């Protein structure tokens, strides 16, 4: 029997040795120039606007630089991110803004002042007066306009939030995914040439789409062409809907592999902390590296769920198709390369990582259809596959297909496609596919 061997490098001796060797390099990257940061343009130029039958909502999330320029304090350094809103109410009834929809644990203004005072400078009372003058009011009178800041937890790259307005007869929800300057990345958007090519891609029916998925490559490959992690998830939906679905479920974008991100990653590894935007190495499908990448960090840098996605050269039901892979990092090991010296180790049960995404999408009410298609030869614990980093993994070989919804969907409303099923479900196919 083949034994699964996961050998993460996490000993305190190894961390200590790296800390001593790399501390001067890390500290050199932490130095910041003096003076208040000056944004290249006012944050109002990035405002996104939505409207619905007598309500207009504008929103933008401030970067660290914009926060410092606006308040004289880099609030993002204390994990506070100002979200600026402007609400125009053309209706005849008043509305309440519920900030809990923007951030379930948003910060009251006085708490922000107390946190900011710890950075030095002005007193709590002086800061509170300054912040209070710019805070958002929760009550929106009829035929009135209000604007101001809600203080949320800090995000980089992209930020997703809802603006909920409660009137006397209805509740209106506006969903935003906005860019936050400051985190360089190549995985926010998709190259325009790729998008243009995909727009003209063939539109497949259900039977042809299943066959295309079955015949697609089993795995992404590394730069040498060696098989990497298995392609085990598929999303169907627009770029905007895909990003909104993932960011709203707290999947973070990833930074590119550059000196700044490597400093943060190495620092997080040495000190046993988390780095929500840690780089993800490049893998290739359709002859190019991933178009989008996301991750959910856990307690420390060693552990995270990570996802790579590629825009496919086909459409399904007239909508974009994203072929991807998801796995769970559970440790760190030496990479065998000069730099970076370490790489992540994946949990061998990649089907569990796939199941996590299914649960996440169901919990968010984000999908209207779900299905499974065989995409790889199955492998069990005794005879696992191996990825390009020589990590073993086992799988039933299925790809989980998620058709994204344009509205909130209850689990009972989701359609299970009459395709392949996991082996434990197959004997009960009639039960799962029956219709009332």
C-alpha positions as MATLAB code, in Angstrom:
seq = 'XXXXXXXXXXXXXXXXXXXXXXXXXXXXXXXXXXXXXXXXXXXXXXXXXXXXXXXXXXXXXXXXXXXXXXXXXXXXXXXXXXXXXXXXXXXXXXXXXXXXXXXXXXXXXXXXXXXXXXXXXXXXXXXXXXXXXXXXXXXXXXXXXXXXXXXXXXXXXXXXXXXXXXXXXXXXXXXXXXXXXXXXXXXXXXXXXXXXXXXXXXXXXXXXXXXXXXXXXXXXXXXXXXXXXXXXXXXXXXXXXXXXXXXXXXXXXXXXXXXXXXXXXXXXXXXXXXXXXXXXXXXXXXXXXXXXXXXXXXXXXXXXXXXXXXXXXXXXXXXXXXXXXXXXXXXXXXXXXXXXXXXXXXXXXXXXXXXXXXXXXXXXXXXXXXXXXXXXXXXXXXXXXXXXXXXXXXXXXXXXXXXXXXXXXXXXXXXXXXXXXXXXXXXXXXXXXXXX';
ca = [
       0.000    0.000    0.000;
       1.226    3.493   -0.855;
       1.426    5.725    2.170;
       0.389    9.340    1.901;
       3.320   11.434    3.008;
       2.592   15.044    3.910;
       5.719   16.634    5.293;
       5.031   20.282    6.107;
       7.981   22.297    7.337;
       6.637   23.950   10.452;
       9.174   23.256   13.159;
      10.057   26.141   15.448;
      13.761   25.572   14.693;
      13.188   26.047   10.962;
      11.083   29.161   11.495;
      13.645   30.596   13.883;
      16.481   30.014   11.435;
      14.595   31.729    8.628;
      13.620   34.582   10.932;
      17.248   35.302   11.802;
      18.300   35.111    8.160;
      15.468   37.147    6.661;
      14.598   39.670    9.386;
      16.774   42.483    7.927;
      15.137   41.977    4.517;
      11.636   41.995    6.043;
      12.284   45.119    8.102;
      13.724   46.926    5.099;
      10.443   46.413    3.289;
       8.428   47.775    6.220;
       9.978   51.225    6.000;
       7.532   53.839    4.751;
       8.210   57.416    3.721;
       7.115   60.151    6.107;
       4.212   62.536    5.507;
       0.559   61.961    4.692;
      -0.136   59.853    1.625;
      -1.646   61.766   -1.303;
      -3.978   59.771   -3.600;
      -3.530   60.204   -7.319;
      -7.176   61.288   -7.624;
     -10.153   61.904   -5.286;
     -11.942   58.755   -4.124;
     -15.197   60.176   -5.537;
     -13.932   59.411   -9.046;
     -14.288   55.685   -8.269;
     -17.847   55.846   -6.975;
     -20.167   53.114   -8.271;
     -23.831   53.979   -8.749;
     -26.978   51.859   -8.647;
     -30.629   52.880   -8.791;
     -34.014   51.267   -8.343;
     -37.470   52.873   -8.530;
     -36.882   56.097   -6.655;
     -33.699   55.145   -4.789;
     -30.160   55.973   -5.926;
     -27.145   54.591   -4.054;
     -23.519   55.545   -4.663;
     -20.702   53.713   -2.878;
     -16.916   53.477   -2.685;
     -14.481   51.804   -0.252;
     -11.399   53.821    0.688;
      -7.868   52.539    0.364;
      -5.261   53.102    3.070;
      -3.930   56.152    1.238;
      -7.401   57.625    0.727;
      -8.303   56.979    4.350;
      -5.221   58.806    5.581;
      -5.802   61.736    3.229;
      -9.476   62.023    4.271;
      -9.179   61.615    8.042;
      -5.518   62.369    8.742;
      -5.229   58.816   10.080;
      -4.543   55.618    8.147;
      -7.565   53.808    9.562;
      -6.778   50.673    7.560;
      -3.760   50.194    9.846;
      -6.203   49.507   12.684;
      -8.346   47.228   10.474;
     -10.969   49.915    9.825;
     -12.066   50.739    6.289;
     -14.325   53.735    5.607;
     -17.100   53.005    3.104;
     -18.562   56.200    1.663;
     -22.238   56.209    0.715;
     -24.593   58.679   -0.877;
     -28.292   57.818   -0.832;
     -30.894   59.784   -2.759;
     -34.465   59.001   -1.734;
     -36.974   60.253   -4.289;
     -39.798   58.300   -2.678;
     -42.499   59.711   -0.446;
     -41.700   57.441    2.517;
     -38.626   57.498    4.785;
     -36.033   54.724    4.827;
     -33.615   53.276    7.350;
     -30.097   52.287    6.385;
     -29.046   49.074    8.149;
     -25.209   49.103    8.280;
     -25.159   45.490    9.466;
     -25.678   44.548    5.793;
     -22.428   46.337    4.907;
     -20.472   44.655    7.681;
     -21.991   42.381   10.277;
     -19.436   43.714   12.797;
     -19.174   47.337   11.653;
     -17.469   49.848   13.964;
     -19.377   52.588   15.827;
     -17.739   55.956   15.303;
     -16.537   56.349   18.886;
     -14.823   52.965   18.757;
     -12.999   54.077   15.616;
     -11.813   57.179   17.473;
     -10.546   55.071   20.381;
      -8.662   52.758   18.038;
      -7.216   55.656   16.041;
      -5.968   57.405   19.187;
      -3.668   54.441   19.816;
      -1.729   55.446   16.702;
      -0.687   58.653   18.488;
      -1.518   62.269   17.767;
      -4.993   63.592   18.569;
      -7.093   62.643   21.570;
     -10.115   60.340   21.439;
     -12.524   63.277   21.811;
     -10.879   65.282   19.023;
     -10.894   62.289   16.712;
     -14.493   61.459   17.576;
     -15.594   64.976   16.691;
     -13.768   64.751   13.361;
     -15.163   61.346   12.471;
     -18.679   62.151   13.669;
     -18.895   65.089   11.269;
     -18.395   62.661    8.394;
     -20.325   59.622    9.608;
     -23.331   58.293    7.719;
     -26.774   58.934    9.199;
     -28.979   55.859    9.449;
     -32.267   57.675    8.689;
     -33.090   58.870    5.163;
     -36.101   61.240    5.073;
     -38.518   61.329    2.125;
     -37.261   63.172   -0.950;
     -33.878   63.776    0.710;
     -30.208   62.997    0.163;
     -27.759   61.828    2.830;
     -24.089   60.918    2.568;
     -21.233   59.903    4.816;
     -19.031   57.052    5.978;
     -19.767   53.646    7.463;
     -16.740   52.113    9.202;
     -16.251   48.488    8.158;
     -13.438   45.982    8.505;
     -10.566   46.479    6.103;
     -10.297   44.631    2.788;
      -7.761   44.967   -0.001;
      -8.131   44.564   -3.743;
     -11.892   44.024   -3.937;
     -14.589   44.638   -1.348;
     -18.119   43.218   -1.445;
     -20.973   44.596    0.633;
     -24.712   45.166    0.592;
     -26.592   48.397    1.176;
     -29.955   47.603    2.738;
     -32.669   50.267    2.826;
     -35.803   49.491    4.807;
     -38.918   51.493    3.944;
     -42.437   51.384    5.266;
     -43.574   48.911    2.605;
     -40.470   47.242    1.208;
     -36.813   46.369    1.742;
     -34.359   47.223   -1.036;
     -30.934   45.553   -1.247;
     -28.113   46.890   -3.398;
     -25.080   44.606   -3.842;
     -21.687   46.150   -4.579;
     -18.280   44.739   -5.466;
     -15.837   47.641   -5.654;
     -12.121   47.867   -6.301;
      -9.800   49.101   -3.562;
      -6.517   50.601   -4.838;
      -3.248   49.622   -3.234;
      -2.981   45.861   -3.708;
      -1.276   45.162   -7.046;
      -2.626   42.054   -8.689;
      -2.963   40.408  -12.049;
      -6.018   38.431  -10.949;
      -8.774   41.047  -10.534;
      -9.900   40.986  -14.119;
      -9.569   39.002  -17.312;
      -7.424   40.054  -20.244;
      -9.555   41.894  -22.799;
      -8.337   39.692  -25.660;
      -9.431   36.584  -23.736;
     -12.830   38.082  -22.989;
     -13.354   39.109  -26.618;
     -12.461   35.626  -27.815;
     -14.806   34.010  -25.293;
     -17.712   36.254  -26.307;
     -17.640   34.589  -29.731;
     -17.250   31.066  -28.305;
     -19.754   28.344  -29.244;
     -22.854   28.119  -27.089;
     -23.285   24.498  -26.018;
     -26.460   22.686  -25.039;
     -26.497   20.511  -21.933;
     -25.406   17.323  -23.689;
     -22.552   18.995  -25.583;
     -21.452   20.872  -22.465;
     -21.199   17.652  -20.458;
     -19.154   16.046  -23.206;
     -16.829   19.067  -23.402;
     -16.261   18.906  -19.635;
     -15.528   15.172  -19.769;
     -12.975   15.641  -22.538;
     -11.220   18.672  -21.016;
      -7.802   18.243  -19.430;
      -7.805   16.540  -16.056;
      -5.502   19.049  -14.433;
      -3.798   22.376  -14.689;
      -0.106   22.134  -15.533;
       2.958   23.937  -14.224;
       5.423   25.919  -16.331;
       7.216   22.666  -17.263;
       3.972   21.046  -18.424;
       3.797   18.666  -15.456;
       0.238   17.957  -14.206;
      -0.692   20.193  -11.299;
      -3.859   20.269   -9.215;
      -7.061   18.675  -10.623;
      -9.665   20.806  -12.408;
     -12.588   19.992  -10.148;
     -14.961   22.991  -10.213;
     -16.862   24.842  -12.932;
     -18.795   28.089  -12.679;
     -21.312   29.346  -15.230;
     -22.022   33.080  -15.130;
     -20.683   36.533  -15.920;
     -17.419   37.887  -14.531;
     -19.280   40.396  -12.366;
     -21.607   37.748  -10.949;
     -18.726   35.353  -10.313;
     -16.641   37.927   -8.454;
     -19.670   39.090   -6.475;
     -20.545   35.524   -5.475;
     -17.047   34.688   -4.252;
     -16.142   38.006   -2.613;
     -19.497   38.068   -0.796;
     -18.594   34.668    0.698;
     -15.273   36.134    1.923;
     -13.011   34.728   -0.763;
     -10.144   37.217   -1.145;
      -8.245   38.112   -4.287;
      -4.545   37.281   -4.402;
      -1.508   39.476   -4.827;
       1.056   38.774   -7.550;
       4.331   37.095   -6.718;
       6.485   40.189   -6.237;
       8.900   41.430   -3.595;
       6.232   43.225   -1.530;
       3.897   40.234   -1.354;
       6.763   37.834   -0.663;
       7.868   39.983    2.281;
       4.373   39.848    3.731;
       4.093   36.121    3.093;
       7.465   35.287    4.639;
       6.706   37.519    7.623;
       3.347   35.788    8.144;
       5.022   32.378    7.938;
       7.785   33.266   10.399;
       5.442   34.831   12.944;
       2.631   32.288   12.510;
       0.032   34.835   11.359;
      -2.325   34.992    8.392;
      -1.974   36.843    5.100;
      -5.353   37.074    3.392;
      -3.890   38.023    0.003;
      -0.896   35.683   -0.143;
       0.329   34.964   -3.685;
      -0.686   31.805   -5.492;
       1.747   30.225   -7.927;
       0.881   30.139  -11.611;
      -0.638   27.068  -13.196;
      -1.727   26.838  -16.820;
      -4.861   25.806  -18.730;
      -5.718   26.719  -22.334;
      -2.063   27.744  -22.702;
      -2.219   30.570  -20.150;
      -1.956   31.108  -16.406;
      -5.076   31.480  -14.300;
      -7.338   34.404  -15.177;
      -8.667   34.781  -11.624;
      -7.507   33.474   -8.260;
      -9.125   33.605   -4.841;
      -8.417   32.264   -1.388;
      -9.844   31.937    2.086;
      -7.062   32.230    4.619;
      -7.342   30.418    7.915;
      -5.581   30.982   11.242;
      -2.030   31.026    9.865;
      -0.314   31.444    6.493;
       0.267   27.655    6.287;
      -3.478   27.015    5.970;
      -5.949   28.292    3.393;
      -8.419   27.264    0.717;
      -7.281   28.477   -2.685;
      -8.933   28.590   -6.090;
      -7.736   29.219   -9.644;
     -10.150   29.916  -12.513;
      -9.816   30.089  -16.295;
     -12.347   31.572  -18.720;
     -13.225   28.680  -21.025;
     -13.558   28.836  -24.837;
     -17.217   27.717  -24.666;
     -20.492   29.072  -23.320;
     -23.398   27.284  -21.665;
     -26.935   28.632  -21.857;
     -25.422   31.755  -23.399;
     -23.277   32.455  -20.344;
     -19.550   32.424  -19.649;
     -17.943   29.206  -18.384;
     -15.085   29.154  -15.845;
     -13.046   25.977  -15.445;
     -11.115   25.847  -12.195;
      -9.450   24.015   -9.375;
      -9.836   24.295   -5.633;
      -7.753   22.680   -2.909;
      -6.903   23.217    0.728;
      -3.396   24.138    1.879;
      -2.470   22.438    5.145;
       1.220   23.123    5.563;
       4.512   24.451    4.250;
       7.467   22.532    2.816;
      10.749   23.367    1.114;
      10.154   24.073   -2.560;
      13.523   22.909   -3.865;
      13.883   26.272   -5.589;
      16.170   29.143   -4.729;
      13.213   31.523   -4.334;
      10.720   31.299   -2.866;
      12.269   28.665   -0.589;
       8.940   27.206    0.551;
       5.663   26.106   -1.022;
       2.305   24.970    0.317;
       1.268   21.362    0.837;
      -2.295   20.490   -0.193;
      -4.724   18.324    1.749;
      -4.907   15.068   -0.259;
      -8.718   14.941    0.017;
      -9.396   17.411   -2.820;
     -13.040   16.299   -2.986;
     -13.559   17.811    0.460;
     -12.265   21.160   -0.833;
     -14.738   20.857   -3.709;
     -17.526   20.047   -1.227;
     -16.585   23.138    0.788;
     -17.280   25.316   -2.269;
     -20.634   23.602   -2.757;
     -21.582   24.320    0.849;
     -20.399   27.912    0.519;
     -22.481   28.551   -2.608;
     -25.545   26.908   -1.053;
     -25.191   28.933    2.146;
     -24.999   32.155    0.161;
     -28.028   31.345   -2.001;
     -25.818   31.976   -5.025;
     -26.585   29.104   -7.403;
     -29.688   28.038   -9.290;
     -28.381   24.760  -10.756;
     -25.722   22.284   -9.683;
     -24.358   19.203  -11.397;
     -21.453   16.749  -11.555;
     -19.416   15.518  -14.520;
     -16.576   12.985  -14.601;
     -13.374   14.823  -15.446;
     -10.527   12.668  -14.185;
      -9.638    9.068  -13.452;
     -10.556    8.320   -9.823;
      -7.797    7.580   -7.320;
      -8.040    6.302   -3.758;
      -5.863    6.621   -0.676;
      -3.857    3.485   -1.496;
      -2.952    4.646   -5.018;
      -3.173    8.451   -5.144;
      -2.450   10.885   -7.947;
       0.371   13.417   -7.470;
       0.500   17.083   -8.438;
       3.471   19.014   -9.818;
       4.807   19.592   -6.286;
       4.727   15.795   -5.718;
       1.862   16.115   -3.203;
      -0.444   13.071   -3.248;
      -4.199   13.471   -3.603;
      -7.192   11.198   -4.008;
     -10.523   11.932   -5.700;
     -13.654   10.450   -7.224;
     -12.712   12.419  -10.365;
     -15.913   14.456  -10.539;
     -16.161   18.102  -11.469;
     -18.768   20.138   -9.614;
     -20.665   22.530  -11.902;
     -22.296   25.625  -10.414;
     -24.712   27.726  -12.465;
     -24.750   31.095  -10.728;
     -28.049   32.784  -10.002;
     -28.912   36.423  -10.569;
     -30.983   36.440   -7.352;
     -30.981   34.833   -3.928;
     -32.042   31.188   -4.185;
     -33.241   28.933   -1.378;
     -31.650   25.445   -1.234;
     -35.059   23.907   -1.929;
     -35.272   25.890   -5.192;
     -31.936   24.703   -6.610;
     -32.125   22.310   -9.540;
     -29.888   19.242   -9.431;
     -28.937   18.476  -13.028;
     -29.593   14.933  -14.275;
     -25.920   14.277  -15.016;
     -23.420   12.139  -13.117;
     -23.685   11.962   -9.327;
     -21.265   11.116   -6.516;
     -21.328    7.386   -5.841;
     -23.113    7.749   -2.501;
     -25.970    9.614   -4.238;
     -26.302    7.421   -7.322;
     -28.542    4.733   -5.727;
     -30.949    7.521   -4.757;
     -30.975    9.310   -8.116;
     -34.756    9.108   -8.387;
     -35.175   10.687   -4.975;
     -32.848   13.613   -5.707;
     -34.203   14.292   -9.190;
     -37.903   13.847   -8.599;
     -40.146   16.845   -9.097;
     -43.224   17.786   -7.117;
];
